[in-house]
Short mmCIF file of C-alpha atoms and ligand atoms in Angstrom, two decimals:
data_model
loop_
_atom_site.label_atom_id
_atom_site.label_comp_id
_atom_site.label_asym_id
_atom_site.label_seq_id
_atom_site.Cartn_x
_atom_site.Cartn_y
_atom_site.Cartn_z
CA UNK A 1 -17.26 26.22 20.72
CA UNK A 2 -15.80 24.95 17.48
CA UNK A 3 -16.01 21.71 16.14
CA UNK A 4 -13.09 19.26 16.43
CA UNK A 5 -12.78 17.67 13.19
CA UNK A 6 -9.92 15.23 12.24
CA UNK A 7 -6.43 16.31 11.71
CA UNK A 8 -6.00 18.07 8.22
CA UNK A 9 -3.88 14.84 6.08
CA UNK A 10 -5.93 12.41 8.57
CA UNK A 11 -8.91 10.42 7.52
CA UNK A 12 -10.94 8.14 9.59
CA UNK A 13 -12.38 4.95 7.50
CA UNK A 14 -15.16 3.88 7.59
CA UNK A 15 -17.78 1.13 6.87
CA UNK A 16 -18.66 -0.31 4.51
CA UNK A 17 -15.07 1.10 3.10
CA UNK A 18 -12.96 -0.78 5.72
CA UNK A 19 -14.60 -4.00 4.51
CA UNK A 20 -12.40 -3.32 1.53
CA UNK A 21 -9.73 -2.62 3.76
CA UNK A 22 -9.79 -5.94 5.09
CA UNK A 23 -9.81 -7.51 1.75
CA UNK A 24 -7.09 -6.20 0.38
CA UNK A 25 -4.91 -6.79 3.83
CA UNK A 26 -6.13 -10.58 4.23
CA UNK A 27 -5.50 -10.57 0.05
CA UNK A 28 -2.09 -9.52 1.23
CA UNK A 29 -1.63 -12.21 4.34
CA UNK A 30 -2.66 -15.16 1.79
CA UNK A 31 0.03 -14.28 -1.40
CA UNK A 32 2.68 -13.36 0.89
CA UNK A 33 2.15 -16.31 2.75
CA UNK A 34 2.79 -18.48 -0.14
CA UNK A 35 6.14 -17.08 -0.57
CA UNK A 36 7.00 -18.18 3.48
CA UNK A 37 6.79 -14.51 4.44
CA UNK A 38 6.42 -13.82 8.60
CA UNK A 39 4.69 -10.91 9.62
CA UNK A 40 6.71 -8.34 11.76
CA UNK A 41 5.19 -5.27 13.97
CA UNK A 42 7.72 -2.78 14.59
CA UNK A 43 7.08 0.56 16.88
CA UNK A 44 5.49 3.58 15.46
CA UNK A 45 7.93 6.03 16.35
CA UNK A 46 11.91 5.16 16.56
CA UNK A 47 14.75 7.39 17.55
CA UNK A 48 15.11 10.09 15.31
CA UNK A 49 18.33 9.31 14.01
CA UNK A 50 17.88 6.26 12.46
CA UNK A 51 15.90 8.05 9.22
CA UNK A 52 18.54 10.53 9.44
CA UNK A 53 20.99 7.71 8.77
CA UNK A 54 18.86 5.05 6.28
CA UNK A 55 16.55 7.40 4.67
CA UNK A 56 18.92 10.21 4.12
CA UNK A 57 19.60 13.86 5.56
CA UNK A 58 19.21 15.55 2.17
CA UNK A 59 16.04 13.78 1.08
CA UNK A 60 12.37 15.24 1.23
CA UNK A 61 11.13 13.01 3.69
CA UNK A 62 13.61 13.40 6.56
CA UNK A 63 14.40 17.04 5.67
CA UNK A 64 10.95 18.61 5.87
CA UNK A 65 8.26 15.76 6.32
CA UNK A 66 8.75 13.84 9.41
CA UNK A 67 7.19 14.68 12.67
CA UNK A 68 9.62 14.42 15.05
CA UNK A 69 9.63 15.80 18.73
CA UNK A 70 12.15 16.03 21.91
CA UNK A 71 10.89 13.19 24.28
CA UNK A 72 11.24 14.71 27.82
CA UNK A 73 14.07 13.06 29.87
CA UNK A 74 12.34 11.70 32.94
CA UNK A 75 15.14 12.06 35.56
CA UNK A 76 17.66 14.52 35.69
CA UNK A 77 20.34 11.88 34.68
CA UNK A 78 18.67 11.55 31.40
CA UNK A 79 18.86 13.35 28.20
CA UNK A 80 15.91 13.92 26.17
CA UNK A 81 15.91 12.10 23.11
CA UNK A 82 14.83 12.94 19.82
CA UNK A 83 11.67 10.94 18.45
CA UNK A 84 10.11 10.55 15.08
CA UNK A 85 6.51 8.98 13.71
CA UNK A 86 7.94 6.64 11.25
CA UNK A 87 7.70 8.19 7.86
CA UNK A 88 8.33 4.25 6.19
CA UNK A 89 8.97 1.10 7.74
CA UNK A 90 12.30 0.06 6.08
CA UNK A 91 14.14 1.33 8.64
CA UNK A 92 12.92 0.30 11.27
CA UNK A 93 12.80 -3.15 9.89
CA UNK A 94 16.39 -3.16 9.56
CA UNK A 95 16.86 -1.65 12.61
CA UNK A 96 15.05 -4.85 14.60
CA UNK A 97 17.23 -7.26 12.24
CA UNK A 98 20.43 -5.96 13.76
CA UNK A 99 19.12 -6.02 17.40
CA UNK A 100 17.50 -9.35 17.16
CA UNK A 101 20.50 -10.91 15.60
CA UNK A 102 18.23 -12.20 12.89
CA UNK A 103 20.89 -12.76 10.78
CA UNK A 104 22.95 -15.14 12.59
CA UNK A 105 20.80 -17.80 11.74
CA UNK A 106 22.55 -17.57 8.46
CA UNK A 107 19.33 -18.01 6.63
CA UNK A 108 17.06 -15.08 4.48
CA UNK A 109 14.44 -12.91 6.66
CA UNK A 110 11.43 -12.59 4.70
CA UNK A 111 9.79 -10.36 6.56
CA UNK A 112 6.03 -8.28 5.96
CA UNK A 113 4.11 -5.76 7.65
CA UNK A 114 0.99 -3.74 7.40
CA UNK A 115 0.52 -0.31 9.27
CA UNK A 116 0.53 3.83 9.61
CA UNK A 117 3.75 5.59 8.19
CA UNK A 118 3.31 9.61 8.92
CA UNK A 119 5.01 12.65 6.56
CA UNK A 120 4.23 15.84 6.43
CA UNK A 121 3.37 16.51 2.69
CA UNK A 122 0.80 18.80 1.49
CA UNK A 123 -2.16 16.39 1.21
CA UNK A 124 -4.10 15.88 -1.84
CA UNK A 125 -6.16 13.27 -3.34
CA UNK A 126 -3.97 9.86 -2.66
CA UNK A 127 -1.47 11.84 -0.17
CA UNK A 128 -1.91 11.98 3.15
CA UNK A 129 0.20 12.92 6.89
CA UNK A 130 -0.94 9.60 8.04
CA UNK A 131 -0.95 6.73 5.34
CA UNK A 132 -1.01 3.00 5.18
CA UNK A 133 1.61 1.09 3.72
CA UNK A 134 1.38 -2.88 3.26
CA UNK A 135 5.08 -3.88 2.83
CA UNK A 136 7.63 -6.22 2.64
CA UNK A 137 11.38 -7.02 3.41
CA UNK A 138 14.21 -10.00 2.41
CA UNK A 139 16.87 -9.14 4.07
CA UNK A 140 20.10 -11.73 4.86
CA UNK A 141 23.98 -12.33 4.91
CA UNK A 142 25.13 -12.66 1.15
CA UNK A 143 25.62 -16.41 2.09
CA UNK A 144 22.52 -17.00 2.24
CA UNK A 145 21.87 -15.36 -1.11
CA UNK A 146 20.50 -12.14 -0.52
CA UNK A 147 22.30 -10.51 -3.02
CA UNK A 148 20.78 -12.73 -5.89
CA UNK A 149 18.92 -11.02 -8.58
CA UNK A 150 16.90 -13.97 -8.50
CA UNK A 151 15.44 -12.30 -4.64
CA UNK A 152 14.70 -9.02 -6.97
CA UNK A 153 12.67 -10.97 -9.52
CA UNK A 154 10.76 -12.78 -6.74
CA UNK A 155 9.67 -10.24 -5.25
CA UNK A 156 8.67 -8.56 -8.32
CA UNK A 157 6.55 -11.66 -9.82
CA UNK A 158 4.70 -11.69 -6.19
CA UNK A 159 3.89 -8.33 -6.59
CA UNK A 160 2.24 -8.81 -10.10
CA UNK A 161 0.31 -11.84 -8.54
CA UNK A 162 -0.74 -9.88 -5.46
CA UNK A 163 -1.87 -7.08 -7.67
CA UNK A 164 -3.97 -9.30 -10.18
CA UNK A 165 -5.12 -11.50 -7.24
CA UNK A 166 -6.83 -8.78 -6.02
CA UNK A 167 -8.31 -7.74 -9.33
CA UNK A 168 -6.27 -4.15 -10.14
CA UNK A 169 -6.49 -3.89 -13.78
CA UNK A 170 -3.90 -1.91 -15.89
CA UNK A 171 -1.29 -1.69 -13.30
CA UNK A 172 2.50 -0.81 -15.06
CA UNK A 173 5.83 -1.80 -13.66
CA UNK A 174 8.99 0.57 -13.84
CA UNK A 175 12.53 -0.86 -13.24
CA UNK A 176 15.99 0.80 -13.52
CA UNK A 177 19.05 0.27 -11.77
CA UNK A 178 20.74 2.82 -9.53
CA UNK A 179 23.96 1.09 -9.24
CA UNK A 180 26.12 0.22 -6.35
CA UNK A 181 27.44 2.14 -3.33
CA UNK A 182 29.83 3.62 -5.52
CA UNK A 183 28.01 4.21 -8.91
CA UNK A 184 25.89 6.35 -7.33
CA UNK A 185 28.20 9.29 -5.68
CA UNK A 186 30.00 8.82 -9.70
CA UNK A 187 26.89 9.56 -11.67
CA UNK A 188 25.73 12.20 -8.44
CA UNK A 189 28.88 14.13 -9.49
CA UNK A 190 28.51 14.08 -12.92
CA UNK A 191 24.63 15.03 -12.27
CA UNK A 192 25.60 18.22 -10.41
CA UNK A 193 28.92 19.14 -13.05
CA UNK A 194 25.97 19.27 -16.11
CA UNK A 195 23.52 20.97 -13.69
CA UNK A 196 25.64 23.63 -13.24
CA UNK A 197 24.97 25.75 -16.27
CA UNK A 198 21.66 24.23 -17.09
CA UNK A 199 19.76 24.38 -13.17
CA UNK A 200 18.98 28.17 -13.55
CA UNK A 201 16.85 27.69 -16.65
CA UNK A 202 14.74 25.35 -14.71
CA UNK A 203 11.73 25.69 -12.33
CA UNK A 204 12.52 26.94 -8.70
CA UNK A 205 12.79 23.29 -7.24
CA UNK A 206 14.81 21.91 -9.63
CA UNK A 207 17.17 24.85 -8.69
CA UNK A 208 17.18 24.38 -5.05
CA UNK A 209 17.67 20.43 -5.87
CA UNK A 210 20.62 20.77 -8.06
CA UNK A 211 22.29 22.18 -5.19
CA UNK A 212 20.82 20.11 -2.26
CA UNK A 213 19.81 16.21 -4.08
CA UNK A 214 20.70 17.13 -7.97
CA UNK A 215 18.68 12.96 -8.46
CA UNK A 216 15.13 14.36 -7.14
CA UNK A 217 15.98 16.71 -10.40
CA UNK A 218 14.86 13.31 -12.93
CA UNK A 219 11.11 13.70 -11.04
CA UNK A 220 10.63 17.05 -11.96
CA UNK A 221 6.99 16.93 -14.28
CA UNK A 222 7.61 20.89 -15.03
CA UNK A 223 6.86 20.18 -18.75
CA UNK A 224 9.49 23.32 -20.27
CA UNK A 225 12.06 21.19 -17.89
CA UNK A 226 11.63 17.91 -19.90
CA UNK A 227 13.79 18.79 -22.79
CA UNK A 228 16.86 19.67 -20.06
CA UNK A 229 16.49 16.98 -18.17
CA UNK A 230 16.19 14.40 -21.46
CA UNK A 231 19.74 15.78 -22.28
CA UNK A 232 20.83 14.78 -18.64
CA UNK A 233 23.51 12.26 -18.34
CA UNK A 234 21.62 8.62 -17.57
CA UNK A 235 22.83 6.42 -14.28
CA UNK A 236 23.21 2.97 -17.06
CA UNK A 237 26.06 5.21 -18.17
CA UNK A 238 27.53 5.21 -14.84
CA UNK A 239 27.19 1.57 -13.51
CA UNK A 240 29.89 -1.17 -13.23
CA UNK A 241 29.96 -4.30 -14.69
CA UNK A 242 28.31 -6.01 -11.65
CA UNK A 243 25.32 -4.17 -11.57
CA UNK A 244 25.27 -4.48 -15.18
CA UNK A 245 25.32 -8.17 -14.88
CA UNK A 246 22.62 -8.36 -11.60
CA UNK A 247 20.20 -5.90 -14.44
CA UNK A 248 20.41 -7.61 -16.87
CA UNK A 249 19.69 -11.16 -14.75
CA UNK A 250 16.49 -9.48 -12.95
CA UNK A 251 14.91 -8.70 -16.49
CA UNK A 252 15.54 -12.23 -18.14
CA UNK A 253 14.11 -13.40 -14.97
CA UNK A 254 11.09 -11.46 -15.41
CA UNK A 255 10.87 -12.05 -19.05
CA UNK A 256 10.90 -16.14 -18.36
CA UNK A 257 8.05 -15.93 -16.15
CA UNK A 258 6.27 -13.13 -17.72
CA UNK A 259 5.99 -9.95 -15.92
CA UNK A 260 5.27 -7.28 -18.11
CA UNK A 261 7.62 -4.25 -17.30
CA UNK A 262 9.44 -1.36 -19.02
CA UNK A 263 12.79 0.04 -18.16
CA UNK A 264 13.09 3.97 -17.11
CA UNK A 265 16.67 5.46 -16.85
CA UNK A 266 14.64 8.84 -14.84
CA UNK A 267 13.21 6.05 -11.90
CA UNK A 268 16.26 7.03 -8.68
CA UNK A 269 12.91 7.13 -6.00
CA UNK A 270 13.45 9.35 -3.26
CA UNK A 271 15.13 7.48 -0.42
CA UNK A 272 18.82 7.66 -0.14
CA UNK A 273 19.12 3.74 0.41
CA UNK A 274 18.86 2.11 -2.65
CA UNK A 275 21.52 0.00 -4.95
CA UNK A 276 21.13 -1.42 -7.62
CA UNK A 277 17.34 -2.65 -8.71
CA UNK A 278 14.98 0.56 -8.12
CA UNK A 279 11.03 -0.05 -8.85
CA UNK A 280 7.62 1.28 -8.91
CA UNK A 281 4.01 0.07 -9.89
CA UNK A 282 1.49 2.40 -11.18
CA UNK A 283 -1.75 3.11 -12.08
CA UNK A 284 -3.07 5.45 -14.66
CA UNK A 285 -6.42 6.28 -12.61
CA UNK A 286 -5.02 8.01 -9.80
CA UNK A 287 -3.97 11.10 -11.14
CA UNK A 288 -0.86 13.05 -9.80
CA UNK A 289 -0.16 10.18 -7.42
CA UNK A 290 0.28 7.38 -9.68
CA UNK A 291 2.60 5.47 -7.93
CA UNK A 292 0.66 2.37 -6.14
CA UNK A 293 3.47 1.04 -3.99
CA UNK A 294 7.50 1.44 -4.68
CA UNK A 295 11.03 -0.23 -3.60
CA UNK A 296 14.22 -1.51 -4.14
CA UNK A 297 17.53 -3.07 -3.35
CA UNK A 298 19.10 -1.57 0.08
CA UNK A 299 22.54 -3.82 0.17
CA UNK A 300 24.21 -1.07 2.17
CA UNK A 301 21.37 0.09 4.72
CA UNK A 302 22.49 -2.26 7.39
CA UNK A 303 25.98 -1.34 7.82
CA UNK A 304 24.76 2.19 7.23
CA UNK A 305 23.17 2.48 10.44
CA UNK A 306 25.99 0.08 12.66
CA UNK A 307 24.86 -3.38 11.27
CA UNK A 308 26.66 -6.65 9.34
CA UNK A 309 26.57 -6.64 5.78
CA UNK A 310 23.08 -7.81 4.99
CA UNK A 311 21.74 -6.83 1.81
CA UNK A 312 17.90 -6.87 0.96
CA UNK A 313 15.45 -6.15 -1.39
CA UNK A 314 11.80 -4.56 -0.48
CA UNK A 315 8.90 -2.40 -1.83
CA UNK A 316 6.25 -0.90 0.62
CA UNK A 317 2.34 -0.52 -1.42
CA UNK A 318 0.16 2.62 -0.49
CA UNK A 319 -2.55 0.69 0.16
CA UNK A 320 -4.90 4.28 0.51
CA UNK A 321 -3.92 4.29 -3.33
CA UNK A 322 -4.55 0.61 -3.91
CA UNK A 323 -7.95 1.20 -2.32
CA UNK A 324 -8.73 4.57 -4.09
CA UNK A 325 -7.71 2.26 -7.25
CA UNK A 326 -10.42 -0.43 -6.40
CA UNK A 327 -13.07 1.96 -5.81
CA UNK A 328 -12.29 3.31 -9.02
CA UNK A 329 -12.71 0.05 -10.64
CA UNK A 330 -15.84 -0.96 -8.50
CA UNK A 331 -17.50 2.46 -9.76
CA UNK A 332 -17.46 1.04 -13.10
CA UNK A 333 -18.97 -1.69 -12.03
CA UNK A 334 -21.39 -1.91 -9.06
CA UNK A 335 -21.23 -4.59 -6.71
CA UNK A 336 -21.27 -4.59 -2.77
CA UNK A 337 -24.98 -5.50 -2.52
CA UNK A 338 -25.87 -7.78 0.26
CA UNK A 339 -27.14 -11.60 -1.43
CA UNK A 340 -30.17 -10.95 0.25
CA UNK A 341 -32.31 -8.44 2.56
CA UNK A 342 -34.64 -10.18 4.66
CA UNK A 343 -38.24 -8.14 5.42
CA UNK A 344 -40.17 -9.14 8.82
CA UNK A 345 -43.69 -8.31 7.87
CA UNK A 346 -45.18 -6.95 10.89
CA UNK A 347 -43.44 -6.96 14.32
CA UNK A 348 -44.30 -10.39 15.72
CA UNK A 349 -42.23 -11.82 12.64
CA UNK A 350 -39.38 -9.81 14.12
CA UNK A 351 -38.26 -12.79 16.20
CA UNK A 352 -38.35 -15.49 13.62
CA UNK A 353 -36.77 -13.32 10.66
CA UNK A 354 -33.84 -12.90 12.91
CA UNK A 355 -33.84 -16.61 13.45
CA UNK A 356 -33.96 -16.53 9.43
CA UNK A 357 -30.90 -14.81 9.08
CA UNK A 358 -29.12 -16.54 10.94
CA UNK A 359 -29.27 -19.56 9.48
CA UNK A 360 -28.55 -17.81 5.76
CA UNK A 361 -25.29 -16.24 7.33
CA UNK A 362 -24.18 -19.64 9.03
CA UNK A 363 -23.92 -20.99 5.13
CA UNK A 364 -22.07 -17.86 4.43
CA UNK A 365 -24.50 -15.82 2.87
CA UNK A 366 -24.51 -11.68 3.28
CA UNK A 367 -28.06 -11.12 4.52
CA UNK A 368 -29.22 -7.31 5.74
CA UNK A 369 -32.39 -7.47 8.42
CA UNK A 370 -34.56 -5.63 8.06
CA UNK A 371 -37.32 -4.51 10.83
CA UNK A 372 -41.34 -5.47 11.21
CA UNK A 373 -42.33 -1.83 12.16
CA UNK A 374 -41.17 -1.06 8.42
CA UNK A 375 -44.35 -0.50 5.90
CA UNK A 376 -44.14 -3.03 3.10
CA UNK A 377 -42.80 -0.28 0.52
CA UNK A 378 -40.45 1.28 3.13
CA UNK A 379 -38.87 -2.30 3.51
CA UNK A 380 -39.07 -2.48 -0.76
CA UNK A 381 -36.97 0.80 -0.81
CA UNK A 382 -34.54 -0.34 1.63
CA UNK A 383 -33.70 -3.36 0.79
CA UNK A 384 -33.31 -2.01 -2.87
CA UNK A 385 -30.75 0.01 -1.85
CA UNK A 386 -28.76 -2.70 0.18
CA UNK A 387 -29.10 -6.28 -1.77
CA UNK A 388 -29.67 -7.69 -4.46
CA UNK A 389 -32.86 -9.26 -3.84
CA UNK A 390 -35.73 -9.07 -0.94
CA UNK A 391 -37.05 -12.11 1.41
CA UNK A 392 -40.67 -11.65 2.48
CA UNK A 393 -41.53 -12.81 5.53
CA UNK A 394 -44.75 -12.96 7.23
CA UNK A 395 -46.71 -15.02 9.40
CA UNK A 396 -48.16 -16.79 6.37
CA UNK A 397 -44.54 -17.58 5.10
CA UNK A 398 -43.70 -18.66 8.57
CA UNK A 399 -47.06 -21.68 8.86
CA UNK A 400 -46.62 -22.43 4.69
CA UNK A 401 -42.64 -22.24 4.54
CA UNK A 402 -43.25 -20.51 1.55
CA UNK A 403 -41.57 -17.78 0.98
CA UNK A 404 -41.59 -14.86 -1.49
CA UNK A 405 -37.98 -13.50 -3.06
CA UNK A 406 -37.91 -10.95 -5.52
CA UNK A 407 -34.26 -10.07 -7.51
CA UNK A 408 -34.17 -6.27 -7.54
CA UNK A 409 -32.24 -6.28 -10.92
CA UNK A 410 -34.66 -8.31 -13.52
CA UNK A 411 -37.71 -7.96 -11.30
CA UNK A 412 -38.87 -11.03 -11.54
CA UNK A 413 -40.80 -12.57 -8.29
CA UNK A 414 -40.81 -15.88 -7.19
CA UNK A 415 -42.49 -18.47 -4.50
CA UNK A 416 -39.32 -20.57 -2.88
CA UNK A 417 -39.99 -23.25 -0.17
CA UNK A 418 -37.94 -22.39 3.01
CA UNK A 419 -35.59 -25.55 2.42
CA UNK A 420 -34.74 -24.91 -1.27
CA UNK A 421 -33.74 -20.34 0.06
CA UNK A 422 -30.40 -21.09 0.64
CA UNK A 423 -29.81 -23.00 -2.95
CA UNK A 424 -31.99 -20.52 -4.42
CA UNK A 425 -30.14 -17.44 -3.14
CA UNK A 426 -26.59 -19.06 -3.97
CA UNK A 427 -27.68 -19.49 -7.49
P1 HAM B 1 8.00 5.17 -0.84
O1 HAM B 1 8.08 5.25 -2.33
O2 HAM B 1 8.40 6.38 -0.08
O3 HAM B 1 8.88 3.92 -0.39
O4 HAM B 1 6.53 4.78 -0.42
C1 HAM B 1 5.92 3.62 -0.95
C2 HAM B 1 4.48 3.91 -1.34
O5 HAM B 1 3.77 4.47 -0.23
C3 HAM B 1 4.31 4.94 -2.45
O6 HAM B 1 4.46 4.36 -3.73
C4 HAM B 1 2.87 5.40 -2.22
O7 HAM B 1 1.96 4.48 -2.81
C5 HAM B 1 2.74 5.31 -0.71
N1 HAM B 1 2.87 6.66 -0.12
C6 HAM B 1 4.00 7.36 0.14
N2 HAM B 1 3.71 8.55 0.68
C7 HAM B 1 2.36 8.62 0.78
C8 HAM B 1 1.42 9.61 1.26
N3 HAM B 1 1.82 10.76 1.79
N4 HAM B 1 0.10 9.31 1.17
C9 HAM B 1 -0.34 8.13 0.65
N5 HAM B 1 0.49 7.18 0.21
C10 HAM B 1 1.81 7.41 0.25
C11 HAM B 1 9.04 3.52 0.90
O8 HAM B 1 8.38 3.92 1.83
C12 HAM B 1 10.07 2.42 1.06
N6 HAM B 1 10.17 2.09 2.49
C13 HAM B 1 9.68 1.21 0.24
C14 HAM B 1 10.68 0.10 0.38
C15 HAM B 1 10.58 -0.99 1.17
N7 HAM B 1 11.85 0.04 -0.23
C16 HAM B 1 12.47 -1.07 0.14
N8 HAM B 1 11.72 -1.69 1.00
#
């Protein structure tokens, strides 16, 4: 019989990995918490038609990635209905707004969540069928001030903090502006008119996409393409006055409170949602997937799928590609070790070494245990490989309370009284 082995695009996690997991999702709780954000938990799958509707027909994701299936009717009376793994959380986000009423408290959701999203794309390092995003919504009637620039640059400084809170170096913000409801079909039109001669010099997909979503054209990386696409007509040409204006406010907002970012005309993203203030973060060590999390301004997505006019502003992080980022970084420079691995020496001293550790970890120290049976240089070898620095102890230890520490890294071995460990291993 064969093996069963995890879904091809699946991964399982596992220790010590999901440790880092957890630290970048509590990481997550804490900033977002200082900017009054609620956590929300929406279902994994939703009726199929609401991507149709928010994310777009025409657009990668709902026209070849999601996995979507006819839910059998259970009585005859019934119709099956069509059901779909949510490829992104947006949506369904938005979707709960309108049937909870949340806006007729006349007040901003800020809402955040943390789970699976599932598309079928061909996986590759930092692409996956089922991914984690860590994201984040503020969404309201325009009384309330939702359509405020001042929302877009908030959510952009919180990002920056949440990114160098958690220590990712390097990271690079791209903003552009996709323009309203009605900029868009303007400069889609125009897109398509100057595709017309120039889409059969171009690579195969940006052939099929000048017919079927001429924006996903401004992505193509096909380096003979560049020069054709450079000569392109640019969406700032095509924008009114208003989204000018709302620009042109979220960048002197982000200069004020410095947030380092540069401006790319080429950044439309691939969901068919957005207005206005488009964005993306990225990192330079992750290769061909170098976007780290992405979002924008959806001011139309409510009434889009039956809603009131609530605009909002949100950005969803990969947080596989955050955490493929950290690794990266942690590479570079080692860390992880426990503070200390204690070494029973001989099995009657299991007992009391357990007793040991315990009272280390109560003061919040990481302590590995290790086992009496072990030979004196097995224990050497294993605690080398999991802390920083070993904790001999014996029966002698146990009747002197002196014990015997050696740090791994310098070498150097010391005699510590049982009362002074705890300072000693802290220092
Ligand atoms: P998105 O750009 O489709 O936006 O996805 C956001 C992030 O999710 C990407 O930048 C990437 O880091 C990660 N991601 C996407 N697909 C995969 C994959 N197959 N494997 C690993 N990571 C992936 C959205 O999903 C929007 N809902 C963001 C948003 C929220 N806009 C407004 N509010």
């Amino acid at each position: 019989m064969s093996t069963l082995k995890a879904v091809r695009g699946t991964r399982d996690l596992l220790p010590p990995e999901t440790e880092l997991w957890n630290r970048v999702e509590e990481t997550a709780r804490r900033v977002f918490a200082r900017y009054n954000f609620g956590e929300i938990r929406t279902p994994i799958f939703e009726d199929t038609s609401l991507f149709a509707r928010s994310v777009g027909e025409e657009t990668d994701i709902v026209s070849k990635e999601m996995y979507t299936w006819e839910d059998r009717a259970r009585a005859q009376s019934e119709k099956a209905q069509s059901l779909t793994l949510r490829p992104e959380n947006t949506a369904g986000v938005v979707r709960a707004y309108i049937e909870h009423k949340l806006g007729d408290k006349g007040l901003l959701q800020k809402l955040f969540y943390i789970g699976p999203q599932f598309r079928r794309e061909r996986p590759q390092k930092g692409r996956y069928r089922q991914f984690w995003q860590i994201g984040a919504e503020v969404i309201g009637p325009p009384s309330a001030g939702s359509e405020s620039p001042l929302r877009d640059a908030e959510v952009l400084e919180m990002l920056a903090s949440f990114l160098n809170e958690l220590g990712i170096k390097d990271w690079k913000l791209t903003l552009n502006s996709v323009g309203s409801a009605s900029d868009r079909p303007r400069y889609i039109a125009a897109l398509r008119e100057a595709l017309k001669d120039k889409a059969p010099k171009m690579c195969v997909d940006c052939q099929r996409r000048a017919e079927t979503n001429p924006l996903r054209v401004l992505d193509c990386k096909v380096p003979e393409d560049q020069p054709i696409i450079e000569a392109l007509p640019k969406i700032a040409e095509y924008l009114d006055d208003d989204s000018k204006t709302h620009f042109a406010a979220v960048c002197a907002a982000l200069d004020a409170c410095g947030v380092p970012y540069e401006v790319n005309p080429r950044l439309v993203r691939g969901l068919d949602y957005y207005t206005r203030t488009t964005f993306e973060f990225s990192h330079g060590g992750l290769g061909a997937q170098n976007a780290l999390l992405g979002g924008g301004r959806y001011d139309g997505l409510s009434e889009a799928i039956g809603g009131p006019k609530a605009p909002g502003i949100g950005f969803a992080i990969g947080e596989d590609r955050l955490i493929l980022t950290l690794q990266a970084q942690a590479e570079a420079a080692p860390g992880g070790l426990a503070d200390a691995y204690v070494a029973p020496l001989g099995e009657a001293m299991n007992a009391p070494a357990l007793e040991l550790a315990r009272e280390l970890r109560r003061t919040g120290l990481r302590i590995e245990l290790g086992d009496g049976s072990f030979r004196l240089k097995k224990s050497f070898e294993v605690g080398n490989k999991l802390a920083s620095r070993i904790v001999l102890f014996g029966e002698d230890e146990q009747k002197s309370g002196i014990l015997t520490v050696k740090d791994f890294a310098t070498g150097e071995q010391v005699k510590v009284a049982r009362a002074d460990l705890i300072h000693h291993l802290r220092g």
